């Protein structure tokens, strides 16, 4: 089940039109979990006994300590799926759980998008690890930098490296001395159309 609710920031979402947030401060509806009366008090039954499932009201669900009433079989889930007791979801329940972070998603489309985020994080992490940390930067030319790299076996090593290959966090980078010379001048239309010639003072056209 996907829940979309208003946030508490009035600059983002309009004020609620009902008192639902007053009676339900968490704003989200708790997962539907059936209850049965046992010799040990109220407990949640096994998922396979779906014909006898009786679900409590919202207010009863809110005061339940879910972790204390669930059957032992649910301990296999590291994160409790919201639709754990939904009969129509049982056959695809495991297919909608992320194998990396164990989060449950209401649809396979949402899970696929989430998995793409994991892949992007892995790529960013790999790039960060692969970058070389220089001791300092001696010079800069275009997108290349003369990096001073300290190695235990060879001491300091100097090499021209691409900027994307270096971890420059907290390292002062000198300015490129040729950057101003290579920069293209920018003129306004008025400057472009103005005459390059100037009249000397008092040498205007004779009448």
PDB file of N, CA and C in Angstrom, residues 8 14 25 32 42 48 51 60 66 85-86 93 101 104 111 137 155 167 180 205:
ATOM      1  N   UNK A   8       4.042  18.797   7.220  1.00  0.00           N
ATOM      2  CA  UNK A   8       3.641  19.793   8.213  1.00  0.00           C
ATOM      3  C   UNK A   8       4.097  21.200   7.852  1.00  0.00           C
ATOM      4  N   UNK A  14      -0.864  22.585   1.667  1.00  0.00           N
ATOM      5  CA  UNK A  14      -1.949  23.373   2.255  1.00  0.00           C
ATOM      6  C   UNK A  14      -2.367  22.771   3.594  1.00  0.00           C
ATOM      7  N   UNK A  25      -1.404  11.650  14.935  1.00  0.00           N
ATOM      8  CA  UNK A  25      -0.266  12.577  14.789  1.00  0.00           C
ATOM      9  C   UNK A  25       0.847  12.058  13.870  1.00  0.00           C
ATOM     10  N   UNK A  32      -2.132  -2.988   8.549  1.00  0.00           N
ATOM     11  CA  UNK A  32      -3.268  -3.803   9.010  1.00  0.00           C
ATOM     12  C   UNK A  32      -2.788  -5.176   9.491  1.00  0.00           C
ATOM     13  N   UNK A  42      -3.788 -10.980  23.397  1.00  0.00           N
ATOM     14  CA  UNK A  42      -3.984 -10.704  21.972  1.00  0.00           C
ATOM     15  C   UNK A  42      -2.698 -10.980  21.196  1.00  0.00           C
ATOM     16  N   UNK A  48      -1.006 -17.688   6.974  1.00  0.00           N
ATOM     17  CA  UNK A  48      -1.697 -18.734   6.201  1.00  0.00           C
ATOM     18  C   UNK A  48      -3.152 -18.911   6.619  1.00  0.00           C
ATOM     19  N   UNK A  51      -8.493 -16.974   6.258  1.00  0.00           N
ATOM     20  CA  UNK A  51      -9.955 -17.025   6.316  1.00  0.00           C
ATOM     21  C   UNK A  51     -10.475 -16.561   7.676  1.00  0.00           C
ATOM     22  N   UNK A  60      -7.345   0.973  17.704  1.00  0.00           N
ATOM     23  CA  UNK A  60      -6.765  -0.197  18.378  1.00  0.00           C
ATOM     24  C   UNK A  60      -5.393  -0.507  17.800  1.00  0.00           C
ATOM     25  N   UNK A  66       3.431  -3.818  18.052  1.00  0.00           N
ATOM     26  CA  UNK A  66       3.438  -4.825  16.992  1.00  0.00           C
ATOM     27  C   UNK A  66       4.508  -5.886  17.214  1.00  0.00           C
ATOM     28  N   UNK A  85       0.003  -8.848   5.793  1.00  0.00           N
ATOM     29  CA  UNK A  85      -1.207  -9.660   5.944  1.00  0.00           C
ATOM     30  C   UNK A  85      -2.219  -9.418   4.825  1.00  0.00           C
ATOM     31  N   UNK A  86      -1.809  -8.793   3.756  1.00  0.00           N
ATOM     32  CA  UNK A  86      -2.726  -8.567   2.627  1.00  0.00           C
ATOM     33  C   UNK A  86      -2.825  -9.863   1.812  1.00  0.00           C
ATOM     34  N   UNK A  93       4.980 -10.996  -2.331  1.00  0.00           N
ATOM     35  CA  UNK A  93       5.496 -10.187  -1.228  1.00  0.00           C
ATOM     36  C   UNK A  93       7.019 -10.120  -1.234  1.00  0.00           C
ATOM     37  N   UNK A 101      18.700  -3.437   1.078  1.00  0.00           N
ATOM     38  CA  UNK A 101      18.373  -2.712   2.321  1.00  0.00           C
ATOM     39  C   UNK A 101      17.113  -3.239   2.993  1.00  0.00           C
ATOM     40  N   UNK A 104      10.475  -2.617   1.875  1.00  0.00           N
ATOM     41  CA  UNK A 104       9.357  -3.145   1.102  1.00  0.00           C
ATOM     42  C   UNK A 104       8.742  -2.028   0.272  1.00  0.00           C
ATOM     43  N   UNK A 111      10.176  -0.459  -6.714  1.00  0.00           N
ATOM     44  CA  UNK A 111      11.367  -1.211  -6.309  1.00  0.00           C
ATOM     45  C   UNK A 111      12.480  -1.060  -7.337  1.00  0.00           C
ATOM     46  N   UNK A 137      48.868  20.542  -4.839  1.00  0.00           N
ATOM     47  CA  UNK A 137      48.831  20.803  -6.272  1.00  0.00           C
ATOM     48  C   UNK A 137      49.836  21.908  -6.573  1.00  0.00           C
ATOM     49  N   UNK A 155      58.611   7.946  -1.834  1.00  0.00           N
ATOM     50  CA  UNK A 155      58.557   9.341  -1.396  1.00  0.00           C
ATOM     51  C   UNK A 155      57.587  10.130  -2.249  1.00  0.00           C
ATOM     52  N   UNK A 167      41.316  13.555  -5.697  1.00  0.00           N
ATOM     53  CA  UNK A 167      40.469  13.904  -4.555  1.00  0.00           C
ATOM     54  C   UNK A 167      41.005  15.213  -3.995  1.00  0.00           C
ATOM     55  N   UNK A 180      43.049  33.780 -17.774  1.00  0.00           N
ATOM     56  CA  UNK A 180      42.583  35.104 -18.205  1.00  0.00           C
ATOM     57  C   UNK A 180      42.953  35.380 -19.655  1.00  0.00           C
ATOM     58  N   UNK A 205      33.695  68.957 -36.067  1.00  0.00           N
ATOM     59  CA  UNK A 205      33.478  69.415 -37.444  1.00  0.00           C
ATOM     60  C   UNK A 205      33.216  70.925 -37.488  1.00  0.00           C
TER      61      UNK A 205
END
